[in-house]
PDB file of C-alpha atoms in Angstrom:
ATOM      1  CA  MET A   8      73.489 -12.782 -39.045  1.00  0.00           C
ATOM      2  CA  ALA A   9      71.712 -14.947 -36.477  1.00  0.00           C
ATOM      3  CA  LYS A  10      68.586 -13.836 -34.636  1.00  0.00           C
ATOM      4  CA  VAL A  11      67.053 -15.200 -31.441  1.00  0.00           C
ATOM      5  CA  TYR A  12      63.570 -14.123 -30.335  1.00  0.00           C
ATOM      6  CA  ILE A  13      61.753 -15.173 -27.167  1.00  0.00           C
ATOM      7  CA  SER A  14      58.410 -13.883 -25.871  1.00  0.00           C
ATOM      8  CA  ASP A  15      55.996 -14.794 -23.111  1.00  0.00           C
ATOM      9  CA  ILE A  16      53.173 -13.405 -20.987  1.00  0.00           C
ATOM     10  CA  ILE A  17      53.755 -12.458 -17.352  1.00  0.00           C
ATOM     11  CA  GLU A  18      50.581 -12.332 -15.276  1.00  0.00           C
ATOM     12  CA  ALA A  19      51.372  -8.962 -13.693  1.00  0.00           C
ATOM     13  CA  PRO A  20      50.774  -5.366 -14.804  1.00  0.00           C
ATOM     14  CA  VAL A  21      53.411  -3.803 -17.032  1.00  0.00           C
ATOM     15  CA  ASP A  22      54.343  -1.232 -14.383  1.00  0.00           C
ATOM     16  CA  LYS A  23      55.278  -3.982 -11.915  1.00  0.00           C
ATOM     17  CA  VAL A  24      57.229  -5.996 -14.491  1.00  0.00           C
ATOM     18  CA  TRP A  25      59.058  -2.927 -15.764  1.00  0.00           C
ATOM     19  CA  ALA A  26      59.838  -1.707 -12.234  1.00  0.00           C
ATOM     20  CA  LEU A  27      61.816  -4.916 -11.677  1.00  0.00           C
ATOM     21  CA  ALA A  28      63.300  -5.335 -15.165  1.00  0.00           C
ATOM     22  CA  ARG A  29      64.260  -1.700 -15.935  1.00  0.00           C
ATOM     23  CA  ASP A  30      67.374  -1.689 -13.733  1.00  0.00           C
ATOM     24  CA  PHE A  31      70.135  -2.509 -16.233  1.00  0.00           C
ATOM     25  CA  ASN A  32      72.252  -3.672 -13.301  1.00  0.00           C
ATOM     26  CA  GLY A  33      69.416  -5.412 -11.420  1.00  0.00           C
ATOM     27  CA  HIS A  34      69.423  -8.698 -13.333  1.00  0.00           C
ATOM     28  CA  GLY A  35      71.601 -10.209 -10.595  1.00  0.00           C
ATOM     29  CA  GLU A  36      68.593  -9.927  -8.288  1.00  0.00           C
ATOM     30  CA  TRP A  37      66.270 -12.040 -10.405  1.00  0.00           C
ATOM     31  CA  HIS A  38      68.076 -13.825 -13.266  1.00  0.00           C
ATOM     32  CA  PRO A  39      69.260 -17.332 -12.319  1.00  0.00           C
ATOM     33  CA  ARG A  40      72.395 -17.158 -14.511  1.00  0.00           C
ATOM     34  CA  ILE A  41      73.830 -13.970 -12.976  1.00  0.00           C
ATOM     35  CA  ALA A  42      76.160 -14.295  -9.994  1.00  0.00           C
ATOM     36  CA  GLU A  43      77.131 -10.627  -9.555  1.00  0.00           C
ATOM     37  CA  SER A  44      76.996  -7.395 -11.514  1.00  0.00           C
ATOM     38  CA  THR A  45      78.222  -3.809 -11.266  1.00  0.00           C
ATOM     39  CA  ILE A  46      77.952  -0.693 -13.398  1.00  0.00           C
ATOM     40  CA  GLU A  47      81.374   0.667 -14.280  1.00  0.00           C
ATOM     41  CA  ASP A  48      82.474   4.209 -13.409  1.00  0.00           C
ATOM     42  CA  GLY A  49      79.626   4.745 -10.921  1.00  0.00           C
ATOM     43  CA  LEU A  50      77.127   5.688 -13.642  1.00  0.00           C
ATOM     44  CA  PRO A  51      73.385   5.225 -13.064  1.00  0.00           C
ATOM     45  CA  PRO A  52      72.009   1.967 -14.531  1.00  0.00           C
ATOM     46  CA  ASP A  53      69.529   3.786 -16.772  1.00  0.00           C
ATOM     47  CA  GLN A  54      72.091   6.104 -18.379  1.00  0.00           C
ATOM     48  CA  VAL A  55      72.640   5.334 -22.039  1.00  0.00           C
ATOM     49  CA  GLY A  56      76.300   4.427 -22.480  1.00  0.00           C
ATOM     50  CA  CYS A  57      76.753   2.837 -19.053  1.00  0.00           C
ATOM     51  CA  VAL A  58      78.518  -0.542 -18.987  1.00  0.00           C
ATOM     52  CA  ARG A  59      77.478  -3.439 -16.802  1.00  0.00           C
ATOM     53  CA  ASN A  60      80.260  -5.814 -15.874  1.00  0.00           C
ATOM     54  CA  PHE A  61      79.024  -9.151 -14.610  1.00  0.00           C
ATOM     55  CA  THR A  62      79.850 -12.747 -13.848  1.00  0.00           C
ATOM     56  CA  LEU A  63      77.646 -15.717 -14.680  1.00  0.00           C
ATOM     57  CA  SER A  64      76.920 -18.484 -12.210  1.00  0.00           C
ATOM     58  CA  ASP A  65      79.201 -20.748 -14.306  1.00  0.00           C
ATOM     59  CA  GLY A  66      82.080 -18.238 -13.989  1.00  0.00           C
ATOM     60  CA  GLY A  67      81.733 -16.609 -17.419  1.00  0.00           C
ATOM     61  CA  HIS A  68      82.473 -12.873 -17.611  1.00  0.00           C
ATOM     62  CA  LEU A  69      80.582 -10.323 -19.730  1.00  0.00           C
ATOM     63  CA  ARG A  70      80.530  -6.577 -20.275  1.00  0.00           C
ATOM     64  CA  GLU A  71      77.497  -4.981 -21.926  1.00  0.00           C
ATOM     65  CA  ARG A  72      76.800  -1.362 -22.944  1.00  0.00           C
ATOM     66  CA  LEU A  73      73.341   0.201 -22.680  1.00  0.00           C
ATOM     67  CA  LEU A  74      72.527   1.626 -26.129  1.00  0.00           C
ATOM     68  CA  SER A  75      68.991   2.930 -25.590  1.00  0.00           C
ATOM     69  CA  PHE A  76      66.559   3.144 -22.688  1.00  0.00           C
ATOM     70  CA  SER A  77      62.907   4.192 -22.530  1.00  0.00           C
ATOM     71  CA  ASP A  78      60.570   4.181 -19.541  1.00  0.00           C
ATOM     72  CA  LEU A  79      57.801   5.316 -21.905  1.00  0.00           C
ATOM     73  CA  ASP A  80      58.264   2.280 -24.165  1.00  0.00           C
ATOM     74  CA  HIS A  81      59.310  -0.061 -21.314  1.00  0.00           C
ATOM     75  CA  ALA A  82      62.356  -1.103 -23.334  1.00  0.00           C
ATOM     76  CA  PHE A  83      66.110  -1.050 -23.486  1.00  0.00           C
ATOM     77  CA  THR A  84      68.722  -2.142 -26.006  1.00  0.00           C
ATOM     78  CA  TYR A  85      72.284  -3.184 -25.265  1.00  0.00           C
ATOM     79  CA  SER A  86      75.359  -4.622 -26.933  1.00  0.00           C
ATOM     80  CA  ILE A  87      77.931  -7.117 -25.730  1.00  0.00           C
ATOM     81  CA  LEU A  88      81.473  -5.769 -25.432  1.00  0.00           C
ATOM     82  CA  VAL A  89      83.121  -8.846 -23.842  1.00  0.00           C
ATOM     83  CA  SER A  90      81.731 -12.379 -23.775  1.00  0.00           C
ATOM     84  CA  PRO A  91      82.954 -15.955 -23.370  1.00  0.00           C
ATOM     85  CA  MET A  92      80.732 -16.874 -26.332  1.00  0.00           C
ATOM     86  CA  PRO A  93      82.200 -16.952 -29.859  1.00  0.00           C
ATOM     87  CA  ILE A  94      79.979 -14.115 -31.138  1.00  0.00           C
ATOM     88  CA  GLU A  95      80.403 -10.672 -32.663  1.00  0.00           C
ATOM     89  CA  ASN A  96      78.153  -7.644 -33.210  1.00  0.00           C
ATOM     90  CA  TYR A  97      75.643  -8.776 -30.583  1.00  0.00           C
ATOM     91  CA  VAL A  98      72.758  -6.359 -29.994  1.00  0.00           C
ATOM     92  CA  ALA A  99      69.731  -7.272 -27.858  1.00  0.00           C
ATOM     93  CA  THR A 100      66.462  -5.598 -26.900  1.00  0.00           C
ATOM     94  CA  PHE A 101      64.195  -6.265 -23.924  1.00  0.00           C
ATOM     95  CA  ARG A 102      60.644  -4.847 -24.106  1.00  0.00           C
ATOM     96  CA  CYS A 103      57.454  -5.027 -22.039  1.00  0.00           C
ATOM     97  CA  THR A 104      54.020  -4.265 -23.513  1.00  0.00           C
ATOM     98  CA  PRO A 105      50.757  -4.181 -21.571  1.00  0.00           C
ATOM     99  CA  VAL A 106      48.136  -6.811 -22.317  1.00  0.00           C
ATOM    100  CA  THR A 107      45.284  -4.387 -21.728  1.00  0.00           C
ATOM    101  CA  GLU A 108      42.356  -6.785 -21.473  1.00  0.00           C
ATOM    102  CA  ARG A 109      43.646  -8.615 -18.419  1.00  0.00           C
ATOM    103  CA  GLY A 110      46.368  -6.521 -16.846  1.00  0.00           C
ATOM    104  CA  ALA A 111      49.202  -8.841 -17.879  1.00  0.00           C
ATOM    105  CA  THR A 112      52.472  -8.040 -19.665  1.00  0.00           C
ATOM    106  CA  PHE A 113      53.788  -9.292 -22.994  1.00  0.00           C
ATOM    107  CA  VAL A 114      57.572  -9.574 -22.640  1.00  0.00           C
ATOM    108  CA  GLU A 115      59.888  -9.807 -25.651  1.00  0.00           C
ATOM    109  CA  TRP A 116      63.633 -10.326 -25.646  1.00  0.00           C
ATOM    110  CA  TRP A 117      65.596 -10.659 -28.862  1.00  0.00           C
ATOM    111  CA  ALA A 118      69.122 -10.420 -30.191  1.00  0.00           C
ATOM    112  CA  THR A 119      71.010 -10.383 -33.456  1.00  0.00           C
ATOM    113  CA  PHE A 120      74.654 -11.418 -33.707  1.00  0.00           C
ATOM    114  CA  GLU A 121      77.269 -13.029 -35.884  1.00  0.00           C
ATOM    115  CA  VAL A 122      78.407 -16.545 -35.053  1.00  0.00           C
ATOM    116  CA  GLY A 123      80.136 -19.351 -36.921  1.00  0.00           C
ATOM    117  CA  ALA A 124      77.885 -22.070 -38.311  1.00  0.00           C
ATOM    118  CA  GLU A 125      79.549 -24.700 -36.110  1.00  0.00           C
ATOM    119  CA  ASP A 126      78.679 -22.728 -32.932  1.00  0.00           C
ATOM    120  CA  GLU A 127      75.259 -21.379 -33.914  1.00  0.00           C
ATOM    121  CA  PRO A 128      73.058 -24.161 -32.432  1.00  0.00           C
ATOM    122  CA  ASP A 129      74.783 -23.962 -29.041  1.00  0.00           C
ATOM    123  CA  ILE A 130      74.731 -20.165 -28.990  1.00  0.00           C
ATOM    124  CA  ARG A 131      71.046 -20.068 -29.946  1.00  0.00           C
ATOM    125  CA  GLN A 132      70.343 -22.383 -26.987  1.00  0.00           C
ATOM    126  CA  ALA A 133      72.513 -20.349 -24.598  1.00  0.00           C
ATOM    127  CA  VAL A 134      70.973 -17.017 -25.609  1.00  0.00           C
ATOM    128  CA  GLY A 135      67.373 -18.087 -26.261  1.00  0.00           C
ATOM    129  CA  LYS A 136      66.405 -20.775 -23.788  1.00  0.00           C
ATOM    130  CA  ASP A 137      69.136 -20.479 -21.169  1.00  0.00           C
ATOM    131  CA  THR A 138      69.204 -16.670 -20.947  1.00  0.00           C
ATOM    132  CA  PHE A 139      66.110 -14.995 -22.397  1.00  0.00           C
ATOM    133  CA  ALA A 140      63.448 -17.632 -21.629  1.00  0.00           C
ATOM    134  CA  ALA A 141      64.958 -18.401 -18.206  1.00  0.00           C
ATOM    135  CA  GLY A 142      65.051 -14.691 -17.423  1.00  0.00           C
ATOM    136  CA  ILE A 143      61.421 -14.093 -18.366  1.00  0.00           C
ATOM    137  CA  ARG A 144      60.355 -17.101 -16.257  1.00  0.00           C
ATOM    138  CA  ALA A 145      62.416 -15.788 -13.333  1.00  0.00           C
ATOM    139  CA  LEU A 146      60.764 -12.356 -13.609  1.00  0.00           C
ATOM    140  CA  ALA A 147      57.330 -14.001 -13.584  1.00  0.00           C
ATOM    141  CA  GLU A 148      58.204 -16.112 -10.539  1.00  0.00           C
ATOM    142  CA  ARG A 149      59.574 -13.094  -8.687  1.00  0.00           C
ATOM    143  CA  LEU A 150      56.290 -11.242  -9.268  1.00  0.00           C
ATOM    144  CA  GLU A 151      53.966 -14.045  -8.145  1.00  0.00           C
TER     145      GLU A 151
END
């Protein structure tokens, strides 16, 4: 089982970061890799069980199911149902925690998944740096 973990500090209060990041279908508004996204069956984007169906800027297609969601904890967990990547059993969590001394936000994004040894370095790069780290940077830039 592979694990990727990325974290960073965003210089904005947790309520502002979470207000932007909490929309499970809103990543198309701020993430540079997302071209378009919809929630299937007209469900609300914060309803556990909803499925987001989206296209990447490189044309890749993914479907992800929301597994848990908490405004109290500023976190959500999701799994990948369909992906162009050679992975299985992918589960990821995105979480925001207040940095109380200066009004900033500690953002964590991690995933576990199964991948063949020959693909693991490329998948770690695609998930960690290209998706999670790029997404956190994009959130920070959007909130400047």
